[in-house]
Short mmCIF file of N, CA, C and O and ligand atoms in Angstrom, two decimals:
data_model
loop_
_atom_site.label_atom_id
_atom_site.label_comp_id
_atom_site.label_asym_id
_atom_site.label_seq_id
_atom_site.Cartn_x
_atom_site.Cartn_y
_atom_site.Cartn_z
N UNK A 1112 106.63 122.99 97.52
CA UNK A 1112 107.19 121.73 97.02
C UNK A 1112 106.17 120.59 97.20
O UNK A 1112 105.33 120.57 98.09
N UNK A 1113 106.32 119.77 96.39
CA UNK A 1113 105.27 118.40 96.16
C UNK A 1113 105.66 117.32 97.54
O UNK A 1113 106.74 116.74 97.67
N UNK A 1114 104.50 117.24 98.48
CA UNK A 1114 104.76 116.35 99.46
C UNK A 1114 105.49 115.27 99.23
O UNK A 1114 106.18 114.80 100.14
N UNK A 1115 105.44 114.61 97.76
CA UNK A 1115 106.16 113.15 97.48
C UNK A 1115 107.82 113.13 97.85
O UNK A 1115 108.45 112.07 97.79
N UNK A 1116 108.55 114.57 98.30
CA UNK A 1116 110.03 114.88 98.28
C UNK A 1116 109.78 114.36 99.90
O UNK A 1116 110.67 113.51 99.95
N UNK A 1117 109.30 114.34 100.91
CA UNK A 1117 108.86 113.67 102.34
C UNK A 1117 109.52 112.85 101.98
O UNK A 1117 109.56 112.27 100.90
N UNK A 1118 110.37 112.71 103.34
CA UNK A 1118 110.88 111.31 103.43
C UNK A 1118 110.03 110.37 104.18
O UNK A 1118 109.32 110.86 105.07
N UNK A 1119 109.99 109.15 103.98
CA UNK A 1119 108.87 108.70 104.42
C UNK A 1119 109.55 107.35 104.76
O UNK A 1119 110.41 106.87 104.03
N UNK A 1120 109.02 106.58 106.20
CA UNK A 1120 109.39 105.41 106.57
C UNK A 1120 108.78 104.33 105.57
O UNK A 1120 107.83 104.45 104.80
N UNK A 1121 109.53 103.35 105.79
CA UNK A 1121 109.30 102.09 105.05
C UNK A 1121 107.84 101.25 105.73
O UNK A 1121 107.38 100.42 104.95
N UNK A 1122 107.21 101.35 106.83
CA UNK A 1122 106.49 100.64 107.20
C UNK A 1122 104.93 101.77 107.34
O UNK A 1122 104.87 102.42 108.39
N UNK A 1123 103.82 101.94 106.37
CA UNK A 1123 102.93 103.00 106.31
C UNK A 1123 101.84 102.77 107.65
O UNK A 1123 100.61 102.80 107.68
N UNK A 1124 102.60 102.58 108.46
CA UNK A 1124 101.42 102.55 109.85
C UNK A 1124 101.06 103.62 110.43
O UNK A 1124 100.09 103.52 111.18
N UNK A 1125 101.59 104.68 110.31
CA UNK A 1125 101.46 106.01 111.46
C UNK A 1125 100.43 106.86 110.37
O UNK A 1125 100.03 107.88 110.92
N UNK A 1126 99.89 106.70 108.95
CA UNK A 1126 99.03 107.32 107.95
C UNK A 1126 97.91 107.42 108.15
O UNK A 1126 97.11 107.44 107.22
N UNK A 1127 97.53 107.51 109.48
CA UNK A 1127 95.70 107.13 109.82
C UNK A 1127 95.37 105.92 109.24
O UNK A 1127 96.27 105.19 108.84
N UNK A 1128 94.07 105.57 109.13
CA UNK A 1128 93.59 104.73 108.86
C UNK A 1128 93.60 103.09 109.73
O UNK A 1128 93.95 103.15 110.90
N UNK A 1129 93.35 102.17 109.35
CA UNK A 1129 93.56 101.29 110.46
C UNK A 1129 94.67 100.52 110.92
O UNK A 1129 95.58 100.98 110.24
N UNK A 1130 95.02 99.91 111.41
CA UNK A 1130 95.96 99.17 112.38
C UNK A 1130 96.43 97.74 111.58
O UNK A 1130 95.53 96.92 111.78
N UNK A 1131 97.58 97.12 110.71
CA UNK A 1131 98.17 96.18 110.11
C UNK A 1131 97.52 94.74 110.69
O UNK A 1131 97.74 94.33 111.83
N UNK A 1132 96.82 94.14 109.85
CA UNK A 1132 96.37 92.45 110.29
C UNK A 1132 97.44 91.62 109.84
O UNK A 1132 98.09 92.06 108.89
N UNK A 1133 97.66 90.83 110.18
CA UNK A 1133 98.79 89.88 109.77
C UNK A 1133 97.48 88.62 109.00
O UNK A 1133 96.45 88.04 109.35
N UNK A 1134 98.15 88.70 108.10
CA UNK A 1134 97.51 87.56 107.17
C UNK A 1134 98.23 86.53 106.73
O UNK A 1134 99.08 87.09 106.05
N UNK A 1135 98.48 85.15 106.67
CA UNK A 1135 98.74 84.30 105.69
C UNK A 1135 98.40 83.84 104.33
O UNK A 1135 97.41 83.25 103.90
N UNK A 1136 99.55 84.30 103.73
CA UNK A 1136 99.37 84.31 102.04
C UNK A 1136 100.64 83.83 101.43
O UNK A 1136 101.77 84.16 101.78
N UNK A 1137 100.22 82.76 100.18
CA UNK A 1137 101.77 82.34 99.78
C UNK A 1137 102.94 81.91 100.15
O UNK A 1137 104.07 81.86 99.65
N UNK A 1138 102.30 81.51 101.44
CA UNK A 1138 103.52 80.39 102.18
C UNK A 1138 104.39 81.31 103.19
O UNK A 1138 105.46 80.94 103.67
N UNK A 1139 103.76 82.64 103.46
CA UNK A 1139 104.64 83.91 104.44
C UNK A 1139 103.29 84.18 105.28
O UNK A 1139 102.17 83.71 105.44
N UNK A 1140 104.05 85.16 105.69
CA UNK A 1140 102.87 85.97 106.94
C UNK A 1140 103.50 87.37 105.98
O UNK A 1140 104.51 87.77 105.39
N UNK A 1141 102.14 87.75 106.32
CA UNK A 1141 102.12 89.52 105.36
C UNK A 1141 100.96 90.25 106.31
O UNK A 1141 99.84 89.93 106.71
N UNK A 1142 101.66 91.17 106.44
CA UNK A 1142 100.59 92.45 107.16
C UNK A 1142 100.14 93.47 106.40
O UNK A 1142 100.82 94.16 105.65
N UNK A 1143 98.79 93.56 106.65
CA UNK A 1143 98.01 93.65 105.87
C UNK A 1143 97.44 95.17 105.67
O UNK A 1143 98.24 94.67 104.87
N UNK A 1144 96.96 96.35 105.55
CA UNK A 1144 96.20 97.92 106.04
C UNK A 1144 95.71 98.58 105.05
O UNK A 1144 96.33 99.01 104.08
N UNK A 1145 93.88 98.74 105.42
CA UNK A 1145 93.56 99.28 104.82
C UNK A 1145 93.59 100.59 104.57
O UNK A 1145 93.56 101.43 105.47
N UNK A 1146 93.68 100.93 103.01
CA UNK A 1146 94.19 102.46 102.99
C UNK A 1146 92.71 103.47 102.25
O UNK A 1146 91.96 103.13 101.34
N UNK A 1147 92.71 104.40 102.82
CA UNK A 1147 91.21 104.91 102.49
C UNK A 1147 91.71 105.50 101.28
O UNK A 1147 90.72 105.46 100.55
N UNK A 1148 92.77 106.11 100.50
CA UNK A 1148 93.24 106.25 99.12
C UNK A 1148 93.31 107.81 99.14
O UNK A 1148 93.74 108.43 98.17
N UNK A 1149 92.73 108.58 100.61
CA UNK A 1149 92.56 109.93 100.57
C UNK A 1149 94.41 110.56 100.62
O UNK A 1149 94.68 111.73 100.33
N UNK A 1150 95.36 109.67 100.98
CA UNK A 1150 96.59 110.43 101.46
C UNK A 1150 97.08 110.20 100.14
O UNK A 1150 98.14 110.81 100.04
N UNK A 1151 96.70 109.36 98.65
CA UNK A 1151 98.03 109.03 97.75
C UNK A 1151 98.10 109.93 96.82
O UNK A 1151 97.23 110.70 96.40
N UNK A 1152 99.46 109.76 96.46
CA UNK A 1152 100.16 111.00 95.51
C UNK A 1152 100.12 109.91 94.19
O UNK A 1152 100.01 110.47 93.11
N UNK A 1153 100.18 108.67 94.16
CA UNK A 1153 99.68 108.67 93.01
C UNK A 1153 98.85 107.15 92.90
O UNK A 1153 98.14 106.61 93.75
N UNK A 1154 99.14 106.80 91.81
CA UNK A 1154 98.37 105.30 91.56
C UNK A 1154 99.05 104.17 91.53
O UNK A 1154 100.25 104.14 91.30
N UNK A 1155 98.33 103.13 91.77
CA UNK A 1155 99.85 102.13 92.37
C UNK A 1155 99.01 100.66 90.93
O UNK A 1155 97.94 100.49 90.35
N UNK A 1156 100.08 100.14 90.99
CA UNK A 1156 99.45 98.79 90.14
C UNK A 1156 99.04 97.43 90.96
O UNK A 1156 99.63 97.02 91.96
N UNK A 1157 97.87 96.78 90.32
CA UNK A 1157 97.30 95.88 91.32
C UNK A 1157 97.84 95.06 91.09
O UNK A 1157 97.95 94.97 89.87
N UNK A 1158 98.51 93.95 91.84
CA UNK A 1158 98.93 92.33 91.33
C UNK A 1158 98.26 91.45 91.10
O UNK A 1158 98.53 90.33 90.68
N UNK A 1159 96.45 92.37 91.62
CA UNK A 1159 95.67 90.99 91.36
C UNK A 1159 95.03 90.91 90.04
O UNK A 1159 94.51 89.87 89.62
N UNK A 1160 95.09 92.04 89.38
CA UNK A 1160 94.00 92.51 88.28
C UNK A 1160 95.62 92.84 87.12
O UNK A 1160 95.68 92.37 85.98
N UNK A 1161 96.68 93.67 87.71
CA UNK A 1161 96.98 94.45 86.88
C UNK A 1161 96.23 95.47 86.27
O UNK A 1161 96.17 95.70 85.06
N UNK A 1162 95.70 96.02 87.14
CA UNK A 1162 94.87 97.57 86.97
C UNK A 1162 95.66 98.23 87.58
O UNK A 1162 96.51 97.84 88.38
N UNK A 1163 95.31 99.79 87.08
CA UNK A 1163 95.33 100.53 88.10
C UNK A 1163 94.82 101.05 88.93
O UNK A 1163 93.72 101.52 88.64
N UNK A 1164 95.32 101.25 90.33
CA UNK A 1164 94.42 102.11 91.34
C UNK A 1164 94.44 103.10 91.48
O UNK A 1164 95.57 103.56 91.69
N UNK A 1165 93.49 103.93 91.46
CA UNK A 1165 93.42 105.27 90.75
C UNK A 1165 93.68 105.89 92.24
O UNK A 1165 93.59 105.33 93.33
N UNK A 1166 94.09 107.36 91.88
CA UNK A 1166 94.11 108.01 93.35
C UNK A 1166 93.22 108.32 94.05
O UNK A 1166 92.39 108.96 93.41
N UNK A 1167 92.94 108.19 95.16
CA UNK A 1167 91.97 108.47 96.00
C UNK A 1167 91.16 107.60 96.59
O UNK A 1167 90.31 107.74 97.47
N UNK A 1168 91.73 106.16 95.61
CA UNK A 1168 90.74 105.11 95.67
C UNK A 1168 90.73 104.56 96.94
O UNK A 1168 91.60 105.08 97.63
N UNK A 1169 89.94 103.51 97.67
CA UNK A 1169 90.27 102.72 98.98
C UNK A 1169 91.03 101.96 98.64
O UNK A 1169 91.23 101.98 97.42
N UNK A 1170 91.59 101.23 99.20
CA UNK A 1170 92.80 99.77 98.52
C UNK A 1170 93.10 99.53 99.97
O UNK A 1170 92.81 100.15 101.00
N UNK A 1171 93.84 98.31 99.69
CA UNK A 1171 94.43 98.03 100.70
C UNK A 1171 96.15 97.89 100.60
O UNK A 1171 96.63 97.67 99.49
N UNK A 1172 97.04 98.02 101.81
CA UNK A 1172 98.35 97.12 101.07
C UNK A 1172 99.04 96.89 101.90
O UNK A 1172 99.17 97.51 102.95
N UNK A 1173 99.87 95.50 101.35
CA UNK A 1173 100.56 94.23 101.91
C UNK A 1173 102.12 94.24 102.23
O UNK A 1173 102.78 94.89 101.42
N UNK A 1174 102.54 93.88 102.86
CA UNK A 1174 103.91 93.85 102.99
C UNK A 1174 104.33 92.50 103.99
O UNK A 1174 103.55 92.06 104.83
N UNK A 1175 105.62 91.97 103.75
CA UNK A 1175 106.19 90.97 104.31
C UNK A 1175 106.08 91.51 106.08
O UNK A 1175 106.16 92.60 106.63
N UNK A 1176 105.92 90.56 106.40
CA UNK A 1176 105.84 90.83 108.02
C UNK A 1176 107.17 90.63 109.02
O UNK A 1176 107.39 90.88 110.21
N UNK A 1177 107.99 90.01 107.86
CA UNK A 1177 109.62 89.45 108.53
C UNK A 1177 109.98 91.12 107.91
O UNK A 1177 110.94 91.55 108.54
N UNK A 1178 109.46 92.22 106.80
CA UNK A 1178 109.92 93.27 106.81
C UNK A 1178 111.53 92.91 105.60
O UNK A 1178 112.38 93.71 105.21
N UNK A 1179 111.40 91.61 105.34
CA UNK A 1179 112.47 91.71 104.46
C UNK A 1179 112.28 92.03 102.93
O UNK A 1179 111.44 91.35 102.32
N UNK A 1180 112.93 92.92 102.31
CA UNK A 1180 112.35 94.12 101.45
C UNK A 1180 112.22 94.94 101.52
O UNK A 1180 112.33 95.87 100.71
N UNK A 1181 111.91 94.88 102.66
CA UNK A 1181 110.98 96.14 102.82
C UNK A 1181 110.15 96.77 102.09
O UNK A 1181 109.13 96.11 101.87
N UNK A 1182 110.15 98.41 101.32
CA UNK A 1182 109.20 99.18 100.68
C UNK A 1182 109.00 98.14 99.22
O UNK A 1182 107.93 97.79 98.73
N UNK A 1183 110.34 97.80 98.76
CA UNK A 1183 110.23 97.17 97.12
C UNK A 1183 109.39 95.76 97.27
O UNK A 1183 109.37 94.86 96.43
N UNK A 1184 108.84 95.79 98.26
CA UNK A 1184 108.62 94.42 98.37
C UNK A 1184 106.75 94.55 98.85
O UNK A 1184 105.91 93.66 99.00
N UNK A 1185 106.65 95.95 98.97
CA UNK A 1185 105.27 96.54 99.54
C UNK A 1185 104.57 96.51 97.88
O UNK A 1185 105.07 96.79 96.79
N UNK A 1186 103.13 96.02 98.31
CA UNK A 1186 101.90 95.51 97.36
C UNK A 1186 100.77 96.30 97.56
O UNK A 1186 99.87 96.14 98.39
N UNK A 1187 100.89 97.10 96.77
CA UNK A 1187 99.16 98.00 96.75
C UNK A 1187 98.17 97.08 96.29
O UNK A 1187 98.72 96.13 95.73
N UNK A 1188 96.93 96.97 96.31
CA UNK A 1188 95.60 95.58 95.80
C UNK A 1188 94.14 96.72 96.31
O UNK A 1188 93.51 97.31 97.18
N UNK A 1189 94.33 96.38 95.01
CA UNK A 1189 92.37 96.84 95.36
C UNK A 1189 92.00 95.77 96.48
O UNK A 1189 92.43 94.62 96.52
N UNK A 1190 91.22 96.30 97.28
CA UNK A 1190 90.58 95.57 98.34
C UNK A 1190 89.64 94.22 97.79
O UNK A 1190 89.66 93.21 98.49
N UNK A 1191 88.99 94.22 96.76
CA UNK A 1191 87.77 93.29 96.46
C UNK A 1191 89.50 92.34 95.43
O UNK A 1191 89.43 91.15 95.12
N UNK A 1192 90.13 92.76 95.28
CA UNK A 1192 91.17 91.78 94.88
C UNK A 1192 91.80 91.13 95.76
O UNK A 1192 91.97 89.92 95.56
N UNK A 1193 92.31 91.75 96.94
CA UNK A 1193 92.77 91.23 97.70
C UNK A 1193 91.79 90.28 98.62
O UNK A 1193 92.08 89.20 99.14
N UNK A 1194 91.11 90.67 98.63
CA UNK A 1194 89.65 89.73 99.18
C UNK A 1194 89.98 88.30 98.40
O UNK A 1194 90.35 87.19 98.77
N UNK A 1195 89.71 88.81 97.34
CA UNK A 1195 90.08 87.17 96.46
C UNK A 1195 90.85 86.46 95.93
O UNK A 1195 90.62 85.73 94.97
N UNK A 1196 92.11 86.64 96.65
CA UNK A 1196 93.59 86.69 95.92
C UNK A 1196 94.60 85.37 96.14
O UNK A 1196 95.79 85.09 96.04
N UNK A 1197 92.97 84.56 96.63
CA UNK A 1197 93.60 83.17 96.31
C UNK A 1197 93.53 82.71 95.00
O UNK A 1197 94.21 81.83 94.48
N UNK A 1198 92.14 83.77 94.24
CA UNK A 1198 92.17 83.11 92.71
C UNK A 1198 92.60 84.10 91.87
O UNK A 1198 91.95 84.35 90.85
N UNK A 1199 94.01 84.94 92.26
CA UNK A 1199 94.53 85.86 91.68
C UNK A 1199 95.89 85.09 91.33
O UNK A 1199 96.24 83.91 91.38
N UNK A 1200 96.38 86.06 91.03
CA UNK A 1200 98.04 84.90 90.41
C UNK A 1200 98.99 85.64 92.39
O UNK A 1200 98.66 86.55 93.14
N UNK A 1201 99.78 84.96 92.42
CA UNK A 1201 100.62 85.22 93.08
C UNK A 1201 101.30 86.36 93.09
O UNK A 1201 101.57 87.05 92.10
N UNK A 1202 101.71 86.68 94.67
CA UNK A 1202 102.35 88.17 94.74
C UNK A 1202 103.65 88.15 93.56
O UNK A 1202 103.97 89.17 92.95
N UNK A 1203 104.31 86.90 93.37
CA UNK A 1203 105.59 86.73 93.04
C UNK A 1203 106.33 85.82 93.66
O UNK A 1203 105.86 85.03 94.47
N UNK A 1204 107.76 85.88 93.27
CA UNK A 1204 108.36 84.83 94.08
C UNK A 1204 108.72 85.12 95.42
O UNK A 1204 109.40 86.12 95.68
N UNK A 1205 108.32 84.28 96.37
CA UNK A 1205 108.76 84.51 97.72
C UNK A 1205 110.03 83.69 98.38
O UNK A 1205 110.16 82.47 98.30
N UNK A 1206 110.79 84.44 98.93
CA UNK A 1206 112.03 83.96 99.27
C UNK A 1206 111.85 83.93 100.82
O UNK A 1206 112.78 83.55 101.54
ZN1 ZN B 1642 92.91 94.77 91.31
#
């Protein structure tokens, strides 16, 4: 069976790779982890580009740090986007 049937927690910290930075962005606190792209099952869309991130790729991704949302509320970003994602458009509306 295809690993994607895993149930999988809402918060991707325990996936290797490094340890969540808390960043300020858009008027919230968002935590932040880079993902080396070796664990994904598939490709996620960037908010900064509207590309896609292909599998395997490095990326990074974002999530509310109050955790409200949770997963629907989790942001895959190419890294060199997220780097610059003050002159990207906004995650969206933040509540
Ligand atoms: Zn991008």
């Amino acid at each position: 069976m295809p690993r994607a049937n895993r149930r999988r927690r809402e918060e991707p910290r325990a996936v290797g790779g490094s340890l969540p930075t808390s960043v300020r962005y858009a008027g919230g606190e968002w935590l932040v982890r880079a993902l080396t792209g070796a664990g994904s099952a598939r490709g996620y869309l960037c908010p900064g580009c509207e590309e896609e991130i292909r599998v395997g790729t490095a990326h990074v991704v974002v999530w509310p740090a109050d955790g409200v949302g949770g997963a629907a509320h989790r942001r895959h970003w190419h890294s060199v986007c997220w780097q610059h994602r003050e002159r990207r458009r906004p995650l969206g509306p933040i509540r």
